[in-house]
Amino acid sequence: MTTPTQTRAFLIVMDSVGIGGAPDAARFFNGHVPDTGANTLAHIAQARPLHMPHLDALGLGAAVRLASGQDAPGLGAKPQGLWGAASEVSPGKDTPSGHWELSGVPVPWDWHYFPDTRPSFPADLTARIAQAAGTDGILGDEHASGTEVIARLGEEHVRTGWPICYTSADSVLQIAAHEEAFGLERLYQLCQDVAAMVHPMRVGRVIARPFLGADGQFSRTPNRRDYAISAPGQTILDAAQAAGRVTHAIGKIGDIFSHRGISHLHKGKSDADLADHLIRLADEAQPGSLTFANFVEFDSLYGHRRDIQGYANALEWFDTVAGQFIDRLRPGDLAIFTADHGNDPSWIGTDHTRERVPVLGWGMGPRAIGQVDFVDIAASLADHLGLAAVGPGKSFL
């Protein structure tokens, strides 16, 4: 028989893999169109049936039907794992809101968003950014796609040295700069300085977006770095570390949680690298440990770019990863697969979509948990690990 100090927990976030049905979707918009009816997984599967036998065996197809009443062609096996759907209450459909709430901390404020105008940023903030960069001004100052704005302004950036600053429908300020012409460490320092300016405004993140290339042939590098506001409460990571447990963060979890409550950070240049870390930690993670992983490319490479086929391929690839990972888990382990928001590649615009998310668990046998809240996931992980209660959620174990 295993004890809480011997059992391990794994929380794996499939970034943006929503399953529709959010009860408050009408309050969230892509441009002027509400997110009502958005359904990332179902709409991908309706465009091209999905083959995801490992996650479907846990209950993925059943979770889609529970969340939205829709079918996801290719999915629909009889669930053999713990399965349900979770709803978010935080007033945002962004990365920090979703991850913080999954960790037990709903966002207690309204985020600040920059208007979709030119300029987007207040003049005094623009001046302070330029001063921090040591330049006479900035480029961009608008809502923009990251790849498009680099293609459009990259040559002017290299010529002038001015950083490219832009935003989106999220509470975010992104700064793009050439790794060689501007300098990678200089970009990181600039983003850290700008984060100190905008976090008091309740802007959730400043993101460094380095790129390389010449003569108009620019491409972003894997050296992105996020500077996020620290979570305004005790997370499951904090609780585990305070109890003397080892915590592992895979991917951008470290940035999302401002590196708080994290014992070991595992980064990579791609989701394939992160998959190697996850599979390795299934073998190596310590008894009583918590591993928190984020796989971002569903969102960054396919959701925002409205690439249905690419998203479908990525989902099927990840299902093979999930199968290899599950095969290495031990008796007493709990692994939960979920998401932080939606990003329906069939939807209008390029922003996240407000959706419910799947909750799929290995280690508990067949168990339908129904409709739960994001915070219930943190409460359940704490329950499994024998930690004091975390956040306002209720354990579904």
mmCIF file of C-alpha atoms in Angstrom:
data_model
loop_
_atom_site.group_PDB
_atom_site.id
_atom_site.type_symbol
_atom_site.label_atom_id
_atom_site.label_comp_id
_atom_site.label_asym_id
_atom_site.label_seq_id
_atom_site.Cartn_x
_atom_site.Cartn_y
_atom_site.Cartn_z
ATOM 1 C CA MET A 1 0.000 0.000 0.000
ATOM 2 C CA THR A 2 1.361 3.441 -0.962
ATOM 3 C CA THR A 3 1.267 6.461 1.341
ATOM 4 C CA PRO A 4 0.878 10.154 0.332
ATOM 5 C CA THR A 5 4.640 10.663 0.665
ATOM 6 C CA GLN A 6 5.237 7.832 -1.811
ATOM 7 C CA THR A 7 2.544 8.566 -4.403
ATOM 8 C CA ARG A 8 3.378 10.929 -7.233
ATOM 9 C CA ALA A 9 1.228 13.409 -9.143
ATOM 10 C CA PHE A 10 1.539 14.692 -12.715
ATOM 11 C CA LEU A 11 -0.488 17.612 -14.095
ATOM 12 C CA ILE A 12 -0.164 17.908 -17.881
ATOM 13 C CA VAL A 13 -1.645 20.969 -19.617
ATOM 14 C CA MET A 14 -2.376 20.585 -23.329
ATOM 15 C CA ASP A 15 -2.274 24.300 -24.036
ATOM 16 C CA SER A 16 -5.512 25.514 -25.679
ATOM 17 C CA VAL A 17 -7.149 22.075 -26.143
ATOM 18 C CA GLY A 18 -10.637 23.244 -25.199
ATOM 19 C CA ILE A 19 -13.824 21.189 -25.591
ATOM 20 C CA GLY A 20 -16.486 23.908 -25.926
ATOM 21 C CA GLY A 21 -19.543 24.562 -23.799
ATOM 22 C CA ALA A 22 -18.245 27.341 -21.534
ATOM 23 C CA PRO A 23 -21.328 28.750 -19.775
ATOM 24 C CA ASP A 24 -20.005 32.328 -20.063
ATOM 25 C CA ALA A 25 -18.612 32.141 -23.621
ATOM 26 C CA ALA A 26 -20.886 34.993 -24.749
ATOM 27 C CA ARG A 27 -18.898 37.387 -22.536
ATOM 28 C CA PHE A 28 -15.682 36.769 -24.480
ATOM 29 C CA PHE A 29 -14.949 37.891 -28.021
ATOM 30 C CA ASN A 30 -12.714 37.397 -31.036
ATOM 31 C CA GLY A 31 -12.975 40.799 -32.630
ATOM 32 C CA HIS A 32 -16.702 41.544 -32.478
ATOM 33 C CA VAL A 33 -17.767 37.889 -32.521
ATOM 34 C CA PRO A 34 -18.570 36.184 -29.182
ATOM 35 C CA ASP A 35 -16.985 32.811 -28.406
ATOM 36 C CA THR A 36 -20.396 31.146 -28.128
ATOM 37 C CA GLY A 37 -20.130 27.848 -29.994
ATOM 38 C CA ALA A 38 -16.341 27.682 -30.120
ATOM 39 C CA ASN A 39 -15.111 24.111 -29.634
ATOM 40 C CA THR A 40 -11.449 23.484 -30.377
ATOM 41 C CA LEU A 41 -11.397 19.687 -30.220
ATOM 42 C CA ALA A 42 -14.803 18.959 -31.755
ATOM 43 C CA HIS A 43 -14.305 21.316 -34.690
ATOM 44 C CA ILE A 44 -10.883 19.861 -35.476
ATOM 45 C CA ALA A 45 -12.323 16.339 -35.366
ATOM 46 C CA GLN A 46 -15.266 17.357 -37.533
ATOM 47 C CA ALA A 47 -12.826 18.638 -40.137
ATOM 48 C CA ARG A 48 -10.703 15.501 -39.912
ATOM 49 C CA PRO A 49 -11.528 12.545 -37.594
ATOM 50 C CA LEU A 50 -8.911 12.143 -34.889
ATOM 51 C CA HIS A 51 -7.040 8.987 -33.911
ATOM 52 C CA MET A 52 -6.125 9.416 -30.218
ATOM 53 C CA PRO A 53 -6.581 5.964 -28.657
ATOM 54 C CA HIS A 54 -4.716 6.583 -25.392
ATOM 55 C CA LEU A 55 -6.434 9.794 -24.295
ATOM 56 C CA ASP A 56 -9.746 8.615 -25.711
ATOM 57 C CA ALA A 57 -9.466 5.487 -23.576
ATOM 58 C CA LEU A 58 -9.248 7.750 -20.530
ATOM 59 C CA GLY A 59 -12.451 9.511 -21.641
ATOM 60 C CA LEU A 60 -11.579 12.320 -24.085
ATOM 61 C CA GLY A 61 -14.520 11.779 -26.459
ATOM 62 C CA ALA A 62 -16.910 11.405 -23.546
ATOM 63 C CA ALA A 63 -15.596 14.657 -22.039
ATOM 64 C CA VAL A 64 -16.302 16.541 -25.279
ATOM 65 C CA ARG A 65 -19.906 15.336 -25.270
ATOM 66 C CA LEU A 66 -20.297 16.187 -21.587
ATOM 67 C CA ALA A 67 -18.910 19.708 -22.039
ATOM 68 C CA SER A 68 -20.684 20.718 -25.215
ATOM 69 C CA GLY A 69 -23.113 18.033 -26.366
ATOM 70 C CA GLN A 70 -21.086 17.667 -29.567
ATOM 71 C CA ASP A 71 -19.383 14.594 -30.981
ATOM 72 C CA ALA A 72 -15.714 14.533 -31.920
ATOM 73 C CA PRO A 73 -15.436 12.110 -34.879
ATOM 74 C CA GLY A 74 -12.828 9.434 -34.223
ATOM 75 C CA LEU A 75 -13.250 9.758 -30.457
ATOM 76 C CA GLY A 76 -15.826 7.986 -28.335
ATOM 77 C CA ALA A 77 -14.333 4.966 -26.607
ATOM 78 C CA LYS A 78 -15.860 3.729 -23.366
ATOM 79 C CA PRO A 79 -13.891 5.595 -20.666
ATOM 80 C CA GLN A 80 -11.433 3.509 -18.676
ATOM 81 C CA GLY A 81 -10.029 6.413 -16.661
ATOM 82 C CA LEU A 82 -11.208 9.330 -14.581
ATOM 83 C CA TRP A 83 -12.985 11.782 -16.871
ATOM 84 C CA GLY A 84 -14.970 14.990 -16.802
ATOM 85 C CA ALA A 85 -14.959 18.621 -17.925
ATOM 86 C CA ALA A 86 -13.866 21.756 -16.059
ATOM 87 C CA SER A 87 -15.063 25.370 -16.220
ATOM 88 C CA GLU A 88 -13.060 28.492 -15.447
ATOM 89 C CA VAL A 89 -14.333 31.445 -13.407
ATOM 90 C CA SER A 90 -11.408 33.882 -13.787
ATOM 91 C CA PRO A 91 -12.225 36.905 -15.991
ATOM 92 C CA GLY A 92 -9.768 35.981 -18.729
ATOM 93 C CA LYS A 93 -9.068 33.315 -21.337
ATOM 94 C CA ASP A 94 -5.303 33.657 -21.129
ATOM 95 C CA THR A 95 -2.397 31.499 -20.001
ATOM 96 C CA PRO A 96 -1.832 32.908 -16.481
ATOM 97 C CA SER A 97 -5.558 32.901 -15.645
ATOM 98 C CA GLY A 98 -5.970 29.274 -16.685
ATOM 99 C CA HIS A 99 -2.818 27.943 -15.065
ATOM 100 C CA TRP A 100 -3.240 29.850 -11.823
ATOM 101 C CA GLU A 101 -6.794 28.621 -11.459
ATOM 102 C CA LEU A 102 -5.749 25.037 -12.236
ATOM 103 C CA SER A 103 -3.198 25.434 -9.439
ATOM 104 C CA GLY A 104 -5.859 26.641 -6.967
ATOM 105 C CA VAL A 105 -5.789 30.438 -7.389
ATOM 106 C CA PRO A 106 -8.617 32.116 -9.344
ATOM 107 C CA VAL A 107 -7.651 35.567 -10.590
ATOM 108 C CA PRO A 108 -9.107 38.111 -8.127
ATOM 109 C CA TRP A 109 -8.949 41.150 -10.439
ATOM 110 C CA ASP A 110 -9.789 42.287 -13.956
ATOM 111 C CA TRP A 111 -6.772 42.276 -16.243
ATOM 112 C CA HIS A 112 -5.701 45.417 -18.068
ATOM 113 C CA TYR A 113 -5.979 45.163 -21.860
ATOM 114 C CA PHE A 114 -4.466 47.566 -24.360
ATOM 115 C CA PRO A 115 -6.960 48.939 -26.913
ATOM 116 C CA ASP A 116 -6.973 47.761 -30.523
ATOM 117 C CA THR A 117 -5.902 51.182 -31.786
ATOM 118 C CA ARG A 118 -2.745 52.745 -33.140
ATOM 119 C CA PRO A 119 -1.070 53.580 -30.885
ATOM 120 C CA SER A 120 -2.096 50.874 -28.401
ATOM 121 C CA PHE A 121 0.146 51.933 -25.530
ATOM 122 C CA PRO A 122 -0.115 55.124 -23.471
ATOM 123 C CA ALA A 123 2.437 57.739 -24.545
ATOM 124 C CA ASP A 124 4.115 57.816 -21.136
ATOM 125 C CA LEU A 125 4.588 54.020 -21.200
ATOM 126 C CA THR A 126 6.013 54.172 -24.731
ATOM 127 C CA ALA A 127 8.512 56.793 -23.602
ATOM 128 C CA ARG A 128 9.555 54.702 -20.618
ATOM 129 C CA ILE A 129 10.031 51.602 -22.783
ATOM 130 C CA ALA A 130 12.234 53.557 -25.200
ATOM 131 C CA GLN A 131 14.235 54.966 -22.301
ATOM 132 C CA ALA A 132 14.751 51.476 -20.867
ATOM 133 C CA ALA A 133 15.851 50.243 -24.303
ATOM 134 C CA GLY A 134 18.207 53.181 -24.785
ATOM 135 C CA THR A 135 16.480 54.146 -28.031
ATOM 136 C CA ASP A 136 14.624 57.176 -29.358
ATOM 137 C CA GLY A 137 11.396 55.239 -29.788
ATOM 138 C CA ILE A 138 9.678 51.917 -30.413
ATOM 139 C CA LEU A 139 8.196 50.186 -33.448
ATOM 140 C CA GLY A 140 4.776 48.583 -33.668
ATOM 141 C CA ASP A 141 2.709 49.987 -30.803
ATOM 142 C CA GLU A 142 -0.348 48.035 -32.009
ATOM 143 C CA HIS A 143 -2.305 44.781 -31.920
ATOM 144 C CA ALA A 144 -0.433 42.387 -34.201
ATOM 145 C CA SER A 145 0.430 38.805 -35.051
ATOM 146 C CA GLY A 146 3.963 38.051 -33.904
ATOM 147 C CA THR A 147 5.149 36.497 -37.145
ATOM 148 C CA GLU A 148 3.497 39.187 -39.281
ATOM 149 C CA VAL A 149 4.875 42.106 -37.306
ATOM 150 C CA ILE A 150 8.418 40.727 -37.474
ATOM 151 C CA ALA A 151 8.131 40.249 -41.237
ATOM 152 C CA ARG A 152 6.808 43.783 -41.627
ATOM 153 C CA LEU A 153 9.077 45.659 -39.209
ATOM 154 C CA GLY A 154 12.132 43.419 -38.884
ATOM 155 C CA GLU A 155 14.336 45.306 -41.352
ATOM 156 C CA GLU A 156 13.450 48.671 -39.816
ATOM 157 C CA HIS A 157 14.226 47.227 -36.381
ATOM 158 C CA VAL A 158 17.682 46.038 -37.495
ATOM 159 C CA ARG A 159 18.367 49.430 -39.135
ATOM 160 C CA THR A 160 17.179 51.632 -36.243
ATOM 161 C CA GLY A 161 17.719 49.398 -33.213
ATOM 162 C CA TRP A 162 14.208 50.255 -31.962
ATOM 163 C CA PRO A 163 12.403 47.315 -30.282
ATOM 164 C CA ILE A 164 9.170 46.016 -31.846
ATOM 165 C CA CYS A 165 6.422 46.275 -29.222
ATOM 166 C CA TYR A 166 2.943 44.871 -29.762
ATOM 167 C CA THR A 167 -0.033 43.366 -27.956
ATOM 168 C CA SER A 168 -3.146 41.276 -28.581
ATOM 169 C CA ALA A 169 -6.557 40.530 -27.102
ATOM 170 C CA ASP A 170 -4.709 39.048 -24.101
ATOM 171 C CA SER A 171 -3.357 41.093 -21.217
ATOM 172 C CA VAL A 172 0.148 41.097 -22.631
ATOM 173 C CA LEU A 173 2.940 43.294 -23.963
ATOM 174 C CA GLN A 174 5.297 41.510 -26.340
ATOM 175 C CA ILE A 175 8.718 42.783 -27.378
ATOM 176 C CA ALA A 176 10.447 41.360 -30.451
ATOM 177 C CA ALA A 177 14.113 41.983 -31.167
ATOM 178 C CA HIS A 178 16.889 40.470 -33.272
ATOM 179 C CA GLU A 179 19.097 38.190 -31.173
ATOM 180 C CA GLU A 180 22.309 39.426 -32.816
ATOM 181 C CA ALA A 181 21.573 43.001 -33.877
ATOM 182 C CA PHE A 182 19.801 43.909 -30.617
ATOM 183 C CA GLY A 183 21.152 41.207 -28.300
ATOM 184 C CA LEU A 184 19.329 38.397 -26.528
ATOM 185 C CA GLU A 185 20.373 39.298 -22.992
ATOM 186 C CA ARG A 186 19.585 42.942 -23.702
ATOM 187 C CA LEU A 187 16.082 41.901 -24.793
ATOM 188 C CA TYR A 188 15.604 39.866 -21.626
ATOM 189 C CA GLN A 189 16.706 42.788 -19.464
ATOM 190 C CA LEU A 190 14.383 45.141 -21.333
ATOM 191 C CA CYS A 191 11.423 42.813 -20.806
ATOM 192 C CA GLN A 192 12.241 42.481 -17.126
ATOM 193 C CA ASP A 193 12.343 46.284 -16.818
ATOM 194 C CA VAL A 194 9.081 46.718 -18.718
ATOM 195 C CA ALA A 195 7.412 44.030 -16.604
ATOM 196 C CA ALA A 196 8.122 46.137 -13.528
ATOM 197 C CA MET A 197 6.326 49.022 -15.259
ATOM 198 C CA VAL A 198 3.194 47.201 -16.390
ATOM 199 C CA HIS A 199 2.572 44.586 -13.693
ATOM 200 C CA PRO A 200 1.202 47.288 -11.340
ATOM 201 C CA MET A 201 -1.275 48.082 -14.162
ATOM 202 C CA ARG A 202 -2.457 44.397 -14.015
ATOM 203 C CA VAL A 203 -0.925 43.555 -17.373
ATOM 204 C CA GLY A 204 -0.401 39.815 -17.027
ATOM 205 C CA ARG A 205 2.782 39.202 -18.989
ATOM 206 C CA VAL A 206 5.645 40.789 -20.839
ATOM 207 C CA ILE A 207 6.985 38.326 -23.407
ATOM 208 C CA ALA A 208 10.427 38.405 -25.018
ATOM 209 C CA ARG A 209 10.134 37.351 -28.678
ATOM 210 C CA PRO A 210 13.653 37.020 -30.116
ATOM 211 C CA PHE A 211 14.201 36.357 -33.811
ATOM 212 C CA LEU A 212 17.028 35.867 -36.304
ATOM 213 C CA GLY A 213 17.520 36.277 -40.046
ATOM 214 C CA ALA A 214 18.378 38.967 -42.592
ATOM 215 C CA ASP A 215 17.091 40.629 -45.747
ATOM 216 C CA GLY A 216 13.467 40.237 -44.756
ATOM 217 C CA GLN A 217 13.778 36.508 -44.057
ATOM 218 C CA PHE A 218 13.168 36.600 -40.316
ATOM 219 C CA SER A 219 12.028 33.777 -38.049
ATOM 220 C CA ARG A 220 11.399 33.549 -34.316
ATOM 221 C CA THR A 221 13.782 31.454 -32.254
ATOM 222 C CA PRO A 222 12.907 29.083 -29.368
ATOM 223 C CA ASN A 223 14.366 31.546 -26.840
ATOM 224 C CA ARG A 224 11.054 33.086 -25.843
ATOM 225 C CA ARG A 225 10.805 34.116 -22.208
ATOM 226 C CA ASP A 226 7.697 35.206 -20.275
ATOM 227 C CA TYR A 227 7.732 37.669 -17.394
ATOM 228 C CA ALA A 228 4.428 37.080 -15.596
ATOM 229 C CA ILE A 229 2.848 38.584 -12.512
ATOM 230 C CA SER A 230 3.332 36.327 -9.524
ATOM 231 C CA ALA A 231 0.225 34.324 -8.597
ATOM 232 C CA PRO A 232 -1.742 36.179 -5.867
ATOM 233 C CA GLY A 233 -2.081 33.203 -3.538
ATOM 234 C CA GLN A 234 -0.708 29.816 -2.582
ATOM 235 C CA THR A 235 -0.561 27.427 -5.527
ATOM 236 C CA ILE A 236 -0.306 23.652 -5.497
ATOM 237 C CA LEU A 237 3.397 24.126 -6.349
ATOM 238 C CA ASP A 238 3.880 26.323 -3.263
ATOM 239 C CA ALA A 239 2.031 23.860 -1.052
ATOM 240 C CA ALA A 240 4.008 20.880 -2.293
ATOM 241 C CA GLN A 241 7.358 22.582 -1.879
ATOM 242 C CA ALA A 242 6.430 23.912 1.572
ATOM 243 C CA ALA A 243 5.649 20.323 2.608
ATOM 244 C CA GLY A 244 9.127 19.249 1.557
ATOM 245 C CA ARG A 245 8.090 17.646 -1.730
ATOM 246 C CA VAL A 246 10.099 17.894 -4.928
ATOM 247 C CA THR A 247 8.380 19.812 -7.727
ATOM 248 C CA HIS A 248 9.230 19.591 -11.427
ATOM 249 C CA ALA A 249 8.176 22.225 -13.990
ATOM 250 C CA ILE A 250 8.228 21.282 -17.671
ATOM 251 C CA GLY A 251 8.095 23.929 -20.410
ATOM 252 C CA LYS A 252 6.824 27.419 -19.637
ATOM 253 C CA ILE A 253 5.432 26.511 -16.196
ATOM 254 C CA GLY A 254 8.443 28.204 -14.604
ATOM 255 C CA ASP A 255 7.707 31.488 -16.370
ATOM 256 C CA ILE A 256 3.961 31.320 -15.691
ATOM 257 C CA PHE A 257 4.553 30.939 -11.944
ATOM 258 C CA SER A 258 7.501 33.362 -11.759
ATOM 259 C CA HIS A 259 9.674 30.360 -10.802
ATOM 260 C CA ARG A 260 7.951 30.159 -7.415
ATOM 261 C CA GLY A 261 7.416 26.772 -5.779
ATOM 262 C CA ILE A 262 9.627 24.984 -8.317
ATOM 263 C CA SER A 263 12.503 22.657 -7.423
ATOM 264 C CA HIS A 264 13.611 21.669 -10.927
ATOM 265 C CA LEU A 265 12.959 23.313 -14.286
ATOM 266 C CA HIS A 266 12.982 21.300 -17.524
ATOM 267 C CA LYS A 267 13.001 23.365 -20.730
ATOM 268 C CA GLY A 268 13.343 22.576 -24.409
ATOM 269 C CA LYS A 269 13.300 24.066 -27.881
ATOM 270 C CA SER A 270 10.105 22.227 -28.867
ATOM 271 C CA ASP A 271 7.260 20.145 -27.498
ATOM 272 C CA ALA A 272 9.211 17.080 -28.639
ATOM 273 C CA ASP A 273 11.956 18.042 -26.172
ATOM 274 C CA LEU A 274 9.349 18.535 -23.446
ATOM 275 C CA ALA A 275 7.862 15.125 -24.225
ATOM 276 C CA ASP A 276 11.266 13.567 -23.587
ATOM 277 C CA HIS A 277 11.340 15.275 -20.175
ATOM 278 C CA LEU A 278 7.842 14.065 -19.287
ATOM 279 C CA ILE A 279 8.583 10.463 -20.255
ATOM 280 C CA ARG A 280 11.888 10.557 -18.384
ATOM 281 C CA LEU A 281 10.235 11.926 -15.245
ATOM 282 C CA ALA A 282 7.694 9.102 -15.317
ATOM 283 C CA ASP A 283 10.729 6.926 -14.576
ATOM 284 C CA GLU A 284 12.732 9.337 -12.417
ATOM 285 C CA ALA A 285 10.396 11.646 -10.464
ATOM 286 C CA GLN A 286 10.806 11.177 -6.727
ATOM 287 C CA PRO A 287 8.208 9.571 -4.427
ATOM 288 C CA GLY A 288 5.743 12.214 -3.250
ATOM 289 C CA SER A 289 6.720 14.618 -6.039
ATOM 290 C CA LEU A 290 4.562 16.877 -8.217
ATOM 291 C CA THR A 291 5.324 17.342 -11.922
ATOM 292 C CA PHE A 292 3.549 20.205 -13.729
ATOM 293 C CA ALA A 293 3.940 20.332 -17.530
ATOM 294 C CA ASN A 294 2.760 22.611 -20.316
ATOM 295 C CA PHE A 295 2.791 21.665 -24.007
ATOM 296 C CA VAL A 296 2.465 24.983 -25.813
ATOM 297 C CA GLU A 297 2.670 24.236 -29.520
ATOM 298 C CA PHE A 298 -1.023 23.359 -29.931
ATOM 299 C CA ASP A 299 -1.632 27.023 -29.095
ATOM 300 C CA SER A 300 1.401 28.831 -30.471
ATOM 301 C CA LEU A 301 1.903 26.998 -33.775
ATOM 302 C CA TYR A 302 -1.622 25.914 -34.722
ATOM 303 C CA GLY A 303 -4.400 27.593 -32.723
ATOM 304 C CA HIS A 304 -3.351 31.213 -33.222
ATOM 305 C CA ARG A 305 -2.439 30.490 -36.842
ATOM 306 C CA ARG A 306 -5.820 28.808 -37.470
ATOM 307 C CA ASP A 307 -4.123 25.690 -38.813
ATOM 308 C CA ILE A 308 -6.682 22.893 -38.401
ATOM 309 C CA GLN A 309 -4.597 20.189 -40.068
ATOM 310 C CA GLY A 310 -1.459 21.070 -38.124
ATOM 311 C CA TYR A 311 -3.423 21.081 -34.864
ATOM 312 C CA ALA A 312 -4.891 17.646 -35.682
ATOM 313 C CA ASN A 313 -1.455 16.220 -36.413
ATOM 314 C CA ALA A 314 -0.087 17.646 -33.163
ATOM 315 C CA LEU A 315 -2.936 16.110 -31.155
ATOM 316 C CA GLU A 316 -2.295 12.670 -32.631
ATOM 317 C CA TRP A 317 1.449 13.000 -32.022
ATOM 318 C CA PHE A 318 0.811 13.965 -28.403
ATOM 319 C CA ASP A 319 -1.464 10.977 -27.925
ATOM 320 C CA THR A 320 1.487 8.690 -28.725
ATOM 321 C CA VAL A 321 3.525 10.610 -26.145
ATOM 322 C CA ALA A 322 0.723 10.157 -23.602
ATOM 323 C CA GLY A 323 0.739 6.412 -24.290
ATOM 324 C CA GLN A 324 4.508 6.133 -23.722
ATOM 325 C CA PHE A 325 4.215 8.204 -20.547
ATOM 326 C CA ILE A 326 1.291 6.197 -19.144
ATOM 327 C CA ASP A 327 3.143 2.943 -19.762
ATOM 328 C CA ARG A 328 5.850 4.111 -17.333
ATOM 329 C CA LEU A 329 3.601 5.200 -14.470
ATOM 330 C CA ARG A 330 3.599 3.283 -11.202
ATOM 331 C CA PRO A 331 0.854 1.983 -8.907
ATOM 332 C CA GLY A 332 -0.255 4.873 -6.693
ATOM 333 C CA ASP A 333 0.553 7.565 -9.281
ATOM 334 C CA LEU A 334 -2.055 10.079 -10.444
ATOM 335 C CA ALA A 335 -1.723 11.760 -13.846
ATOM 336 C CA ILE A 336 -4.229 14.391 -14.963
ATOM 337 C CA PHE A 337 -4.393 15.696 -18.533
ATOM 338 C CA THR A 338 -6.231 18.995 -18.981
ATOM 339 C CA ALA A 339 -6.036 22.397 -20.727
ATOM 340 C CA ASP A 340 -5.994 26.078 -19.778
ATOM 341 C CA HIS A 341 -8.415 27.567 -22.362
ATOM 342 C CA GLY A 342 -9.448 27.017 -25.976
ATOM 343 C CA ASN A 343 -8.029 28.241 -29.280
ATOM 344 C CA ASP A 344 -10.438 26.976 -31.916
ATOM 345 C CA PRO A 345 -8.568 26.944 -35.258
ATOM 346 C CA SER A 346 -11.888 27.063 -37.118
ATOM 347 C CA TRP A 347 -12.952 30.274 -35.363
ATOM 348 C CA ILE A 348 -12.843 33.846 -36.579
ATOM 349 C CA GLY A 349 -9.841 35.942 -35.504
ATOM 350 C CA THR A 350 -6.611 34.667 -33.985
ATOM 351 C CA ASP A 351 -7.273 34.866 -30.247
ATOM 352 C CA HIS A 352 -7.988 32.261 -27.564
ATOM 353 C CA THR A 353 -11.564 31.034 -27.212
ATOM 354 C CA ARG A 354 -13.489 30.667 -23.952
ATOM 355 C CA GLU A 355 -14.235 26.960 -23.501
ATOM 356 C CA ARG A 356 -14.491 24.200 -20.965
ATOM 357 C CA VAL A 357 -11.491 21.886 -20.818
ATOM 358 C CA PRO A 358 -11.108 18.114 -20.473
ATOM 359 C CA VAL A 359 -10.119 16.485 -17.192
ATOM 360 C CA LEU A 360 -8.658 13.038 -17.861
ATOM 361 C CA GLY A 361 -7.041 11.006 -15.103
ATOM 362 C CA TRP A 362 -4.902 7.877 -14.999
ATOM 363 C CA GLY A 363 -4.567 6.014 -11.712
ATOM 364 C CA MET A 364 -8.122 6.004 -10.387
ATOM 365 C CA GLY A 365 -9.824 3.451 -12.657
ATOM 366 C CA PRO A 366 -13.082 4.243 -14.488
ATOM 367 C CA ARG A 367 -14.668 7.227 -12.768
ATOM 368 C CA ALA A 368 -17.002 9.910 -14.162
ATOM 369 C CA ILE A 369 -16.554 13.149 -12.208
ATOM 370 C CA GLY A 370 -18.990 15.231 -14.271
ATOM 371 C CA GLN A 371 -18.713 19.007 -14.452
ATOM 372 C CA VAL A 372 -16.062 20.407 -12.122
ATOM 373 C CA ASP A 373 -14.180 23.674 -11.646
ATOM 374 C CA PHE A 374 -10.567 24.392 -12.550
ATOM 375 C CA VAL A 375 -9.738 24.794 -8.857
ATOM 376 C CA ASP A 376 -11.022 21.287 -8.123
ATOM 377 C CA ILE A 377 -7.982 19.936 -9.955
ATOM 378 C CA ALA A 378 -5.603 21.569 -7.472
ATOM 379 C CA ALA A 379 -7.716 20.341 -4.567
ATOM 380 C CA SER A 380 -7.613 16.808 -5.944
ATOM 381 C CA LEU A 381 -3.854 16.850 -6.455
ATOM 382 C CA ALA A 382 -3.406 18.073 -2.867
ATOM 383 C CA ASP A 383 -5.730 15.302 -1.678
ATOM 384 C CA HIS A 384 -3.760 12.676 -3.576
ATOM 385 C CA LEU A 385 -0.415 13.927 -2.268
ATOM 386 C CA GLY A 386 -1.632 14.255 1.314
ATOM 387 C CA LEU A 387 -1.143 18.036 1.391
ATOM 388 C CA ALA A 388 -3.231 20.619 3.195
ATOM 389 C CA ALA A 389 -6.157 21.924 1.153
ATOM 390 C CA VAL A 390 -5.174 24.318 -1.641
ATOM 391 C CA GLY A 391 -7.582 27.007 -2.859
ATOM 392 C CA PRO A 392 -11.391 27.015 -2.835
ATOM 393 C CA GLY A 393 -11.852 23.796 -4.828
ATOM 394 C CA LYS A 394 -13.163 20.396 -3.764
ATOM 395 C CA SER A 395 -11.377 17.127 -4.420
ATOM 396 C CA PHE A 396 -13.105 14.858 -6.923
ATOM 397 C CA LEU A 397 -11.108 11.803 -5.830
#
